mmCIF file of C-alpha atoms in Angstrom:
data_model
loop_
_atom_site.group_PDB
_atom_site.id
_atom_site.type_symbol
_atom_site.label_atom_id
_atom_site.label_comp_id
_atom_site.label_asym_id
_atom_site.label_seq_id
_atom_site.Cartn_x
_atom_site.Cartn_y
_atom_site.Cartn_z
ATOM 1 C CA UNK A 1 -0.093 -26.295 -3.713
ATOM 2 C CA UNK A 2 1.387 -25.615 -0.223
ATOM 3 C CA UNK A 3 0.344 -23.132 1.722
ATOM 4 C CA UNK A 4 3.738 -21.316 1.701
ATOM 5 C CA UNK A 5 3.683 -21.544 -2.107
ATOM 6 C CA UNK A 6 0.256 -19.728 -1.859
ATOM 7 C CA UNK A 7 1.051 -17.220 0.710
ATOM 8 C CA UNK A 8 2.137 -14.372 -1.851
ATOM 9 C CA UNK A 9 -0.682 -15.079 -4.003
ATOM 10 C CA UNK A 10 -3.222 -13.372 -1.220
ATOM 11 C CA UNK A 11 -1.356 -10.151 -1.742
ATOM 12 C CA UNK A 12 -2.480 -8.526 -4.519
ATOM 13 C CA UNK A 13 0.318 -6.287 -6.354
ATOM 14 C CA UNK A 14 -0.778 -2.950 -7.203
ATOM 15 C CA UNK A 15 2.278 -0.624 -7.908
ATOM 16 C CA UNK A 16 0.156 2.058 -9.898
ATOM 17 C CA UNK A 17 2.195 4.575 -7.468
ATOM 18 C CA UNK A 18 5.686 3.528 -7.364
ATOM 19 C CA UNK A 19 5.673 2.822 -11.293
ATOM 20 C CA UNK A 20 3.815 5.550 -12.482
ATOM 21 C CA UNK A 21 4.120 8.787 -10.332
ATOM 22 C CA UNK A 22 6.265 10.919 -12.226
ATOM 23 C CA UNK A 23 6.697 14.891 -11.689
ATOM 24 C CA UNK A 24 8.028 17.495 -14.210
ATOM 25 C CA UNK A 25 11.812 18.896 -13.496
ATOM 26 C CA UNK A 26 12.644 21.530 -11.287
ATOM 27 C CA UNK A 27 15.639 23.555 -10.443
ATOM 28 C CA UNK A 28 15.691 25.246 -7.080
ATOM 29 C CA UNK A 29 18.749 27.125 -8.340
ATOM 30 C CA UNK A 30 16.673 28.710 -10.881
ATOM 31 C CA UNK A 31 13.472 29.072 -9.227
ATOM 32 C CA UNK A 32 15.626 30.857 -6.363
ATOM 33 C CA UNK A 33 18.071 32.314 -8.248
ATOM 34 C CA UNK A 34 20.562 31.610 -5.139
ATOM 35 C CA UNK A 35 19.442 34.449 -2.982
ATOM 36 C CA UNK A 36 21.987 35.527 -0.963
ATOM 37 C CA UNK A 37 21.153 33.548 2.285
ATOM 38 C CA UNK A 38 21.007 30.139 0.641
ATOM 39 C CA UNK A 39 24.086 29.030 -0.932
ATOM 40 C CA UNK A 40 23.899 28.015 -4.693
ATOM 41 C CA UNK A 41 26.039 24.656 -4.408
ATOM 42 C CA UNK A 42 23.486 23.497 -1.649
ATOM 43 C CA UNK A 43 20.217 23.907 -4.138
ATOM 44 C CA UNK A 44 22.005 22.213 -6.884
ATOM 45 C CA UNK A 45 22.048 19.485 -4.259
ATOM 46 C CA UNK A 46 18.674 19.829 -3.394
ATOM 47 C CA UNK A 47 18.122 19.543 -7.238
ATOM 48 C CA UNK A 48 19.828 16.573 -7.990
ATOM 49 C CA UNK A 49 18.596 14.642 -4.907
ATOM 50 C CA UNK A 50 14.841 15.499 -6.539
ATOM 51 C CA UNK A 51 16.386 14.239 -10.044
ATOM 52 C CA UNK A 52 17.382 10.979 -8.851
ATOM 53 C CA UNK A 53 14.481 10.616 -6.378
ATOM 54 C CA UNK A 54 11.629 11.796 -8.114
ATOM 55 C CA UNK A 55 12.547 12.293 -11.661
ATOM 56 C CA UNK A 56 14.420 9.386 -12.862
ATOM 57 C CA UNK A 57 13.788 6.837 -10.724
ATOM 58 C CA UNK A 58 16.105 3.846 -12.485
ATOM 59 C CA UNK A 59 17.959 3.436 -8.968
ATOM 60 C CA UNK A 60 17.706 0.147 -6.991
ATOM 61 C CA UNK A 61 15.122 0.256 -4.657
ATOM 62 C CA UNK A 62 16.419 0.704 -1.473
ATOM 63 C CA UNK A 63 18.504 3.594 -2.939
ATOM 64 C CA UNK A 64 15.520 5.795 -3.794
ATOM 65 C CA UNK A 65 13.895 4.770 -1.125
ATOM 66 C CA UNK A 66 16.827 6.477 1.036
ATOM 67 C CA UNK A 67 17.297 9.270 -1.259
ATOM 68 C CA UNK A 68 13.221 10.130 -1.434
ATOM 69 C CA UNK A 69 13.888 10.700 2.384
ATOM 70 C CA UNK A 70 17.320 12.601 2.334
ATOM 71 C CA UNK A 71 15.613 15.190 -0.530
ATOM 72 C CA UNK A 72 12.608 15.576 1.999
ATOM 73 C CA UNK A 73 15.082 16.322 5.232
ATOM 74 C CA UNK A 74 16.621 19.362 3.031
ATOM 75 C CA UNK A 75 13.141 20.345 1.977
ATOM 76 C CA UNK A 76 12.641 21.324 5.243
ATOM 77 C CA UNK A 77 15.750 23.413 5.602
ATOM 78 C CA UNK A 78 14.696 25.548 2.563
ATOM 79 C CA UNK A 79 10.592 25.332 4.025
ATOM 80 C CA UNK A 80 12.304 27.941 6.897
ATOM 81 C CA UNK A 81 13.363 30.016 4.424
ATOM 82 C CA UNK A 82 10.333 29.865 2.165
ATOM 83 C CA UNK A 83 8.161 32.298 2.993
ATOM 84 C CA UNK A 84 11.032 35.091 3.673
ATOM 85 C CA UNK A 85 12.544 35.079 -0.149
ATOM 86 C CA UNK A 86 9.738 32.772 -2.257
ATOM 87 C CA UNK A 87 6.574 34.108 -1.797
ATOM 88 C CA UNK A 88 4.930 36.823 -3.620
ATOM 89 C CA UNK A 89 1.169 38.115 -2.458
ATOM 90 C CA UNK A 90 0.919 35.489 -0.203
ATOM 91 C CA UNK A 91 1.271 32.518 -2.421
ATOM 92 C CA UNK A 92 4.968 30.538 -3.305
ATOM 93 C CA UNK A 93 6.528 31.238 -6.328
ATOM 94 C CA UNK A 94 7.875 27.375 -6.052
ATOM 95 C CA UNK A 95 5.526 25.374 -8.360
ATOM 96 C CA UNK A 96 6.190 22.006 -8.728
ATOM 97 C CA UNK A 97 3.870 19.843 -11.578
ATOM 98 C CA UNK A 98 2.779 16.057 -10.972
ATOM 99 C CA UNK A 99 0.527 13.497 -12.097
ATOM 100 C CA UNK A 100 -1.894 11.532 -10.289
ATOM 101 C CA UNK A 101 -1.668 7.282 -11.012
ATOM 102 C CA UNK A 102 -4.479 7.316 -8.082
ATOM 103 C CA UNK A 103 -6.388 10.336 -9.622
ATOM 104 C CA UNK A 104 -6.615 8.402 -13.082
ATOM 105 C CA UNK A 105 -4.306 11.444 -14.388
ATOM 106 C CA UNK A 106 -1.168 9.835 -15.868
ATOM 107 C CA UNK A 107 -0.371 13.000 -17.373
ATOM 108 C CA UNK A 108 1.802 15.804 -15.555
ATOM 109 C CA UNK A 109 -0.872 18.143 -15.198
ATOM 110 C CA UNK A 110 -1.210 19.558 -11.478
ATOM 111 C CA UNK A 111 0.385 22.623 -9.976
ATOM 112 C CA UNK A 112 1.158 22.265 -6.048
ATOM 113 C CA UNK A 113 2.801 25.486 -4.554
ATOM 114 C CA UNK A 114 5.382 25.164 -2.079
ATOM 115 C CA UNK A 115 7.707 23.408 -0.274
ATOM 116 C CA UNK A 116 5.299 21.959 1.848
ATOM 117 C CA UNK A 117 3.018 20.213 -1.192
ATOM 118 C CA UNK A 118 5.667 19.323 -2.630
ATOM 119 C CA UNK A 119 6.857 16.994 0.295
ATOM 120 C CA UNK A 120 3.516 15.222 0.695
ATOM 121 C CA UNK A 121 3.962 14.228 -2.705
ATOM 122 C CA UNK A 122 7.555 13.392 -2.170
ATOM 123 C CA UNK A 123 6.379 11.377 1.040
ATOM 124 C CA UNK A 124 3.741 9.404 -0.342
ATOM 125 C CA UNK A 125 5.880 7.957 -3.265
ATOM 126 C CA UNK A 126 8.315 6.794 -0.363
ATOM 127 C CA UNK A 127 5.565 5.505 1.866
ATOM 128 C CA UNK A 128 4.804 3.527 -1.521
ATOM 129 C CA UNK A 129 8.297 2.580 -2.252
ATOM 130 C CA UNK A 130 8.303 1.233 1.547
ATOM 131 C CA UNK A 131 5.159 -0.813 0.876
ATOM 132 C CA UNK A 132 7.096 -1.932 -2.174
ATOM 133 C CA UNK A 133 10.151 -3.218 -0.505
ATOM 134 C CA UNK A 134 7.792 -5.531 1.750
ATOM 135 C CA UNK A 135 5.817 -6.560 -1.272
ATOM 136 C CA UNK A 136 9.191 -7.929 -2.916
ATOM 137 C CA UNK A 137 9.968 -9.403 0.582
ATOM 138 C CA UNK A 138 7.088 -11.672 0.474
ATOM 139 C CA UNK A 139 7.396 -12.699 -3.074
ATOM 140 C CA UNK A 140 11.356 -13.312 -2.469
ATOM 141 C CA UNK A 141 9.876 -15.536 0.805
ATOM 142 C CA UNK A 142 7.937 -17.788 -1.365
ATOM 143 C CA UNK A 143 10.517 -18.103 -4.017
ATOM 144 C CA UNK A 144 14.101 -18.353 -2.038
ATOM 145 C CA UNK A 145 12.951 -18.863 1.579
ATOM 146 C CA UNK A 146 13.894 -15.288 3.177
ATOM 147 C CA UNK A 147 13.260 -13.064 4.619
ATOM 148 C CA UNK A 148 10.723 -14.846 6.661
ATOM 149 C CA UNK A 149 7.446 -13.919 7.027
ATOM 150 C CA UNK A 150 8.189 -12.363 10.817
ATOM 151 C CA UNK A 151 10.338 -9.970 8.790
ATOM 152 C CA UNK A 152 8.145 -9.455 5.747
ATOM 153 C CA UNK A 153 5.132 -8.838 8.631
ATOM 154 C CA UNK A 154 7.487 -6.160 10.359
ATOM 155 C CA UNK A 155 8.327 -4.500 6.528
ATOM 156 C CA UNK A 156 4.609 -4.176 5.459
ATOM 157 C CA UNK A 157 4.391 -2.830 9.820
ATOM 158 C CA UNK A 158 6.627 -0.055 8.923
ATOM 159 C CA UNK A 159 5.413 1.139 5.920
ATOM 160 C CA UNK A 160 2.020 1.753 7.650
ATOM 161 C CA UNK A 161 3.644 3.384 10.489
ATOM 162 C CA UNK A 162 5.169 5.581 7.727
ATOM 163 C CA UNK A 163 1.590 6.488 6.085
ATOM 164 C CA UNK A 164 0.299 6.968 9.284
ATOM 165 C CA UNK A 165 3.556 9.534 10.245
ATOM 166 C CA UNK A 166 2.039 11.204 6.752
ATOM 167 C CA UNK A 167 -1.690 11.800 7.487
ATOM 168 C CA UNK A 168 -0.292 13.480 11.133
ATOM 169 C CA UNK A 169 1.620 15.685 9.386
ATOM 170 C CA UNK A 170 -0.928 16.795 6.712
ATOM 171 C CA UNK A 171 -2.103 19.707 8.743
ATOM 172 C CA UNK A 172 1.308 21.439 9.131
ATOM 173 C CA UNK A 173 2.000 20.380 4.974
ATOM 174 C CA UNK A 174 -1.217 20.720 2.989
ATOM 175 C CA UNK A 175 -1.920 24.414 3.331
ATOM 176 C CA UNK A 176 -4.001 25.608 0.764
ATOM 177 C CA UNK A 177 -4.443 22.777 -1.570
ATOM 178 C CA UNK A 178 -5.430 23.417 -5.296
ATOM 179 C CA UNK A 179 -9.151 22.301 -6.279
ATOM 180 C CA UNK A 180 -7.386 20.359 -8.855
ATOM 181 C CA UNK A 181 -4.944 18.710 -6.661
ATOM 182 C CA UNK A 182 -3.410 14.843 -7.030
ATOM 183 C CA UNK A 183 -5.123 12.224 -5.184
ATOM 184 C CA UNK A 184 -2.172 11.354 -3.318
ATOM 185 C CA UNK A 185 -1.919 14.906 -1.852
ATOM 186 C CA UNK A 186 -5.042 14.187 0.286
ATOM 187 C CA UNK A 187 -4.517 13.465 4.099
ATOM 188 C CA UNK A 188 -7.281 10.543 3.679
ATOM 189 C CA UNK A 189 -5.152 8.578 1.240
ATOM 190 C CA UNK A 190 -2.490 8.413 3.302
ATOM 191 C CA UNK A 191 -4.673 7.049 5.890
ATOM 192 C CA UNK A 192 -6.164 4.621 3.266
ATOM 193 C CA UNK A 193 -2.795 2.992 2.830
ATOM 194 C CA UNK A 194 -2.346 2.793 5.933
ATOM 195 C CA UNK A 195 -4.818 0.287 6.601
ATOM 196 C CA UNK A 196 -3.795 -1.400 3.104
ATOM 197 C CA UNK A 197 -0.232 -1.889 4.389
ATOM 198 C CA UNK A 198 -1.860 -3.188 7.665
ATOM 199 C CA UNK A 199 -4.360 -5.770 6.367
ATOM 200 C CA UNK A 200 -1.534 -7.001 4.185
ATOM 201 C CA UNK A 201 0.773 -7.206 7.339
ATOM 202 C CA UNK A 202 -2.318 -9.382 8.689
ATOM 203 C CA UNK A 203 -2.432 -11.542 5.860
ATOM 204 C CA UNK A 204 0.986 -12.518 6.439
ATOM 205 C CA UNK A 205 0.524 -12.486 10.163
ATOM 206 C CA UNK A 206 -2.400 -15.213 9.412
ATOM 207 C CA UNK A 207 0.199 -17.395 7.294
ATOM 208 C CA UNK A 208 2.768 -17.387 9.961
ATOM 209 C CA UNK A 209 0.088 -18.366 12.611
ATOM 210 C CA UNK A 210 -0.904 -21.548 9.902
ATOM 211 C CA UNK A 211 2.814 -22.376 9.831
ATOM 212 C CA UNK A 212 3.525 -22.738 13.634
ATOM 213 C CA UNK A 213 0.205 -24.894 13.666
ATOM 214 C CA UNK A 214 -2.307 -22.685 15.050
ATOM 215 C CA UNK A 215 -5.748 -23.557 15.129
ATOM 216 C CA UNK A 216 -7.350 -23.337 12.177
ATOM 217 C CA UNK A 217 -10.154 -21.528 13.569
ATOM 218 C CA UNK A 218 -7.945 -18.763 14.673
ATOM 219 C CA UNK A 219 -5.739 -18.635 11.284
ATOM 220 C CA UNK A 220 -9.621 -18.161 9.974
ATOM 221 C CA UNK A 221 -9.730 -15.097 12.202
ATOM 222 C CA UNK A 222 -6.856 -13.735 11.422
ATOM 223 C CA UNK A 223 -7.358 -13.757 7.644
ATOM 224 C CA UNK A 224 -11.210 -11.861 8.612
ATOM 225 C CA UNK A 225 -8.929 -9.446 10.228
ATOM 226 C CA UNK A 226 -6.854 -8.489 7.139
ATOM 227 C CA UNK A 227 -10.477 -8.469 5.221
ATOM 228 C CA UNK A 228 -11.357 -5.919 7.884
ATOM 229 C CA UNK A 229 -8.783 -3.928 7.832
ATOM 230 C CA UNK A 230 -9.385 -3.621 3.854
ATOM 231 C CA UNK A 231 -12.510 -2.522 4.260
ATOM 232 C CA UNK A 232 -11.203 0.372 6.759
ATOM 233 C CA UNK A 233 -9.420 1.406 3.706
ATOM 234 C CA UNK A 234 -12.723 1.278 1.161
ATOM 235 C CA UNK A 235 -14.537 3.189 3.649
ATOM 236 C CA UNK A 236 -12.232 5.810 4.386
ATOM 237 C CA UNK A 237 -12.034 6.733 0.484
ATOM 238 C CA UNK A 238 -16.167 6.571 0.352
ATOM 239 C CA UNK A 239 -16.311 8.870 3.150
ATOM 240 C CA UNK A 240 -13.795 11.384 1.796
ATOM 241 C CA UNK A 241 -15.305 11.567 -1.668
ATOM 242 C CA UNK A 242 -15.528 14.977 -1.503
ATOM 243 C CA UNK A 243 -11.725 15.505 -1.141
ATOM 244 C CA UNK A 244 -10.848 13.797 -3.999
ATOM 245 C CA UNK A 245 -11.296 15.327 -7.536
ATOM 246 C CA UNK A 246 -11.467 11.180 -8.579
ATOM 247 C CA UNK A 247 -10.156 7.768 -7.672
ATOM 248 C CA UNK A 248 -8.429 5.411 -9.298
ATOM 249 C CA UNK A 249 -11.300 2.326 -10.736
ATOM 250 C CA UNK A 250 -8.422 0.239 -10.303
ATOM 251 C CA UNK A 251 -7.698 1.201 -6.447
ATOM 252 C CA UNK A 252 -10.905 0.292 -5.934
ATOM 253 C CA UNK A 253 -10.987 -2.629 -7.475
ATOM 254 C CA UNK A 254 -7.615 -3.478 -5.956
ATOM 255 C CA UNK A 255 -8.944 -3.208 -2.190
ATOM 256 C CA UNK A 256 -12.287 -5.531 -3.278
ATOM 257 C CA UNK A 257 -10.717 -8.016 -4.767
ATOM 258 C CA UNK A 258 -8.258 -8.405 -1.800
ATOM 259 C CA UNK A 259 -10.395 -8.123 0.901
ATOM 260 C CA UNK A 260 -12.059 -10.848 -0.901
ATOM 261 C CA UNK A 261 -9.807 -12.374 -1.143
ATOM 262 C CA UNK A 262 -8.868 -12.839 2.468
ATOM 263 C CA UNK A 263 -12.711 -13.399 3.288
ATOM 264 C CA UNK A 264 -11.783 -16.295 0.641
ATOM 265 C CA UNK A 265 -8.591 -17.415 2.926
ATOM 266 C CA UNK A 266 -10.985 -17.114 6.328
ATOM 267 C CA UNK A 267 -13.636 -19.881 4.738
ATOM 268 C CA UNK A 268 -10.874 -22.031 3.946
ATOM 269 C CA UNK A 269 -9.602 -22.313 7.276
ATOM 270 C CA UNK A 270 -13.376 -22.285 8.807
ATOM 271 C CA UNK A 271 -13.814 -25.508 6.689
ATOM 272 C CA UNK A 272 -10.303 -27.008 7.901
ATOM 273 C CA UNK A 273 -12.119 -26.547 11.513
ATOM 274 C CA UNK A 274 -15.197 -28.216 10.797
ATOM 275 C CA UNK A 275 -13.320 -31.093 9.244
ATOM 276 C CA UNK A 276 -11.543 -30.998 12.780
ATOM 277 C CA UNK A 277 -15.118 -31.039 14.154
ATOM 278 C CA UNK A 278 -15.951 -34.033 12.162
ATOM 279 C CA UNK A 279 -18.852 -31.517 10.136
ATOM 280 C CA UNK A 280 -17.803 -32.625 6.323
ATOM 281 C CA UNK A 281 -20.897 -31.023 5.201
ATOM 282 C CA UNK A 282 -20.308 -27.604 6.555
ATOM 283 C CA UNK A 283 -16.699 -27.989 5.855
ATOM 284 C CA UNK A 284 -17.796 -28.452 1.928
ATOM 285 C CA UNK A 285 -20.298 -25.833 2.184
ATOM 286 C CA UNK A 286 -17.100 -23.220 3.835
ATOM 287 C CA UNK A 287 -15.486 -23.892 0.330
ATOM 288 C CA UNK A 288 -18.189 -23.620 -2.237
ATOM 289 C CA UNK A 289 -18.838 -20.217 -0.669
ATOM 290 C CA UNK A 290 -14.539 -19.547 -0.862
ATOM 291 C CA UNK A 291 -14.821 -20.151 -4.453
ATOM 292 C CA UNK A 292 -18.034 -18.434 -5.099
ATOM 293 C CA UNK A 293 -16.098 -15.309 -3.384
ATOM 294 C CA UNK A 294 -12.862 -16.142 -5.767
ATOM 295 C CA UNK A 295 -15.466 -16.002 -8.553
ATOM 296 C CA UNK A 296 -16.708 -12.530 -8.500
ATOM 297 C CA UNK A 297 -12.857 -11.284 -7.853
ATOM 298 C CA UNK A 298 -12.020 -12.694 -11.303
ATOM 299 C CA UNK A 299 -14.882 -10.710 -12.909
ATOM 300 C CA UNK A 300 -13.399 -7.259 -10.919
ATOM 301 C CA UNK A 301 -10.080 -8.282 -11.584
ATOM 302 C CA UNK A 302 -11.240 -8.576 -15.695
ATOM 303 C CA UNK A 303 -8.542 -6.466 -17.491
ATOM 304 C CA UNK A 304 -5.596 -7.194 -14.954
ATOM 305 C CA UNK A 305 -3.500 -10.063 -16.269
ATOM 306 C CA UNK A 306 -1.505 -10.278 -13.083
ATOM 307 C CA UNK A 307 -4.278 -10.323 -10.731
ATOM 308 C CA UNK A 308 -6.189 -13.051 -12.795
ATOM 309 C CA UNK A 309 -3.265 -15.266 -12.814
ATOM 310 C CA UNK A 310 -2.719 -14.745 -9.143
ATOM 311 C CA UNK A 311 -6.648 -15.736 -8.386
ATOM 312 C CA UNK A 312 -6.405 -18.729 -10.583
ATOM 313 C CA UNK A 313 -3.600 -19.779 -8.537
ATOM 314 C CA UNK A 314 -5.532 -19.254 -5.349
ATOM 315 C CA UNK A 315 -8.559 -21.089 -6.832
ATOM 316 C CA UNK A 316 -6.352 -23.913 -7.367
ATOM 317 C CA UNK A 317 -4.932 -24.485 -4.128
ATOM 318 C CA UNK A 318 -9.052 -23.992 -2.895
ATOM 319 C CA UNK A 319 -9.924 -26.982 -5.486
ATOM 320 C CA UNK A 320 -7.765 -29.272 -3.630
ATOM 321 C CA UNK A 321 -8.777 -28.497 -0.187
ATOM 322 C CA UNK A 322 -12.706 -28.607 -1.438
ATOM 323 C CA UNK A 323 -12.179 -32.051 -3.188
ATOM 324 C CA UNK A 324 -10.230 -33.555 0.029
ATOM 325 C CA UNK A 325 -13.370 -31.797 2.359
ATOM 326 C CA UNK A 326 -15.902 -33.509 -0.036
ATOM 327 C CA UNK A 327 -14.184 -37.204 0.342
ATOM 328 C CA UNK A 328 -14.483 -36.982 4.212
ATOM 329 C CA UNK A 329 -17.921 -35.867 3.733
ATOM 330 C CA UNK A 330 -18.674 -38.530 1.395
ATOM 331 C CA UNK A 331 -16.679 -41.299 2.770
ATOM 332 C CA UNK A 332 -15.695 -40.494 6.350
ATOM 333 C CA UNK A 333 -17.969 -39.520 7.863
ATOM 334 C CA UNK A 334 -21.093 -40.113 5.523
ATOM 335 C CA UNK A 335 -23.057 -36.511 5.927
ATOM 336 C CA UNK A 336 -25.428 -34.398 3.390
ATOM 337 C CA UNK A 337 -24.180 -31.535 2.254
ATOM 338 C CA UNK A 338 -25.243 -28.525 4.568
ATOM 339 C CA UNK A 339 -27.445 -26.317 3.340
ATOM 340 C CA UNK A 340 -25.915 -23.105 4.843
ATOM 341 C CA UNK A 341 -22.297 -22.140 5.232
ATOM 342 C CA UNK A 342 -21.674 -21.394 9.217
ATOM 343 C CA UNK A 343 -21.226 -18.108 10.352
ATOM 344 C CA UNK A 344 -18.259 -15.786 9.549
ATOM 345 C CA UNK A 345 -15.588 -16.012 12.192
ATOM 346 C CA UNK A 346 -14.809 -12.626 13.613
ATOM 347 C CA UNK A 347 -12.093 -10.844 12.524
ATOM 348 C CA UNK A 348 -9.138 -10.759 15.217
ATOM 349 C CA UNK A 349 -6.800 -7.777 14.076
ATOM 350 C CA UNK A 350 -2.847 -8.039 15.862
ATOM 351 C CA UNK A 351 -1.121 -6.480 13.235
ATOM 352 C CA UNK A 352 0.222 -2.831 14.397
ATOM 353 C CA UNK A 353 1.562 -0.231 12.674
ATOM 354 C CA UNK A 354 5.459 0.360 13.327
ATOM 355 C CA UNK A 355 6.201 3.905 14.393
ATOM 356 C CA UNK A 356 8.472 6.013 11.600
ATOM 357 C CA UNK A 357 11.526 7.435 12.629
ATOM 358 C CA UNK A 358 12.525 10.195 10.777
ATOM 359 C CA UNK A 359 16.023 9.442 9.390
ATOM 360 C CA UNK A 360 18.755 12.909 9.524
ATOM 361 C CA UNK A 361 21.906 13.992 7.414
ATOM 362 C CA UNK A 362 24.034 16.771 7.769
ATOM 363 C CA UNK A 363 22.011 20.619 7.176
ATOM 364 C CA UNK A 364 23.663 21.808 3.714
ATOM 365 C CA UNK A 365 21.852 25.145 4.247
#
């Protein structure tokens, strides 16, 4: 299996978000009742950009992606008018319902109130549908050849840069969060994805670096980086337990297995290097410990069809480089088996989030 071929299999899909956030309907023309300052035509706009973006999402991709951000530039027009004709006793009367895929609530059952909860729901399901488009890119790269992985890099770049626009503006959006409020309304899983969107940016950073013949030793430290930058992302949900109700098993599991999984991708190289260094024993040892990693993701991964057959795959391509390491060994250059694996490369990160750009249409209000 050639590395290119293989490439797509390091990134783990998890679409739990972009599948399976869903919201109840809402119409602002009701909930307002077209008060006098904000014309009625312009929230049965508002209305139907939330019904196509949020509510039935059956567009192409790229569509909802750009209508998830026009509904959240006229959200903002109507947030100035908010407080002045929809609040009563210092609450909004505007209450919007959701679920929570990363909460382990599938069903519609939390109330956020106001504008401004409302869009950090809206802007997390198009922070995911950005993260989405780049996770297509790199599939379509193995399949058809393009985009290439520069611009599938610079996708999974942007969507980080747009989680990371998120968390900043948490403080100005989040006021007065319910108890019972969706995972993905928390400032700390926007910064979680973040770093997911970034690692997986490094992994295909790493593959580019193996394709213009970089050293193996430094593709090894580039895949450690994209491990790394995983494990940012497991430790920012363990230290913000308490501002999560729950998180999704399956979140958890999915940052594991890839970090893993990456860790997996760094041995493999680390053993193409000692080959290079003429060490067939260490080389060997590098892979037993790859596959004992791509072992216990397959027991994590248990339940998850798609992310079996993706680590089967993996372990496949890890088979053939462990059987050609073990005939050098053997035959070349005649060494035992080492008896410890050498030590982990350290992780060299280059993968940078992409600043986000808000985009602008004309005011309808």
């Amino acid at each position: 299996m050639s590395e290119q071929e293989t490439v797509a299999l390091s990134l783990l899909p998890f679409r739990d978000v972009w599948n399976g956030c869903v919201s109840r309907a809402f119409l602002f023309e009701s909930a307002l009742k077209a008060e006098e300052a904000i014309n009625l035509e312009a929230l049965r706009h508002v209305s139907s950009l939330r019904r196509r973006s949020v509510e039935n999402r059956s567009f192409e991709l790229l569509e909802q992606i750009e209508t998830l951000q026009e509904y959240w530039f006229h959200l903002q027009d109507l947030l100035s008018k908010e407080e002045e004709y929809a609040w009563k006793d210092g609450k909004s009367k505007l209450i919007f319902e959701w679920n929570s895929p990363l909460g382990f609530r599938d069903v519609i059952s939390h109330r956020l109130f106001g504008l401004g909860q409302e869009g950090i729901m809206v802007l997390f399901l198009c922070g995911c549908g950005f993260r989405e488009k780049a996770f297509a890119g790199a599939n379509q790269m193995v399949s058809d050849g393009a985009p290439n992985a520069t611009d599938v890099a610079v996708m999974f770049r942007e969507a980080a840069g747009f989680f990371k626009h998120l968390a900043e503006m948490h403080a100005s959006l989040e006021e007065d969060l319910p108890a019972d409020r969706p995972a993905e309304s928390v400032a700390a899983m926007s910064s979680c994805f973040e770093n997911i969107c970034l690692a997986e940016a490094q992994g295909i950073v790493a593959y580019r670096a193996a394709e213009k013949g970089t050293s193996p030793s430094v593709v090894a430290a580039l895949h450690r980086g994209a491990s790394d930058l995983f494990e940012e992302a497991s430790k920012i949900l363990r230290e913000n337990t308490g501002e999560f109700n729950v998180v999704s098993d399956r979140l958890k599991r999915f940052i594991a297995i890839s970090s893993s999984v990456q860790t997996s991708r760094a041995l493999q190289y680390m053993a193409r290097d000692q080959i290079l260094q003429e060490q067939g024993g260490k080389a060997v040892r590098c892979c037993q410990e790859a596959r004992d990693n791509l072992r216990d993701c397959l027991i994590v991964a248990e339940g998850s069809i798609e992310w079996i057959s993706r680590l089967k795959l993996e372990n496949d391509g890890l088979k053939e480089l462990e059987a050609s390491c073990e005939r050098d060994r053997a035959s070349v250059f005649m060494q035992p088996l080492a008896s410890m694996c050498p030590e982990m490369v350290e992780g060299k990160i280059l993968a940078k989030h992409i600043p986000y750009t808000p985009k602008k249409w004309h005011s309808i209000l």
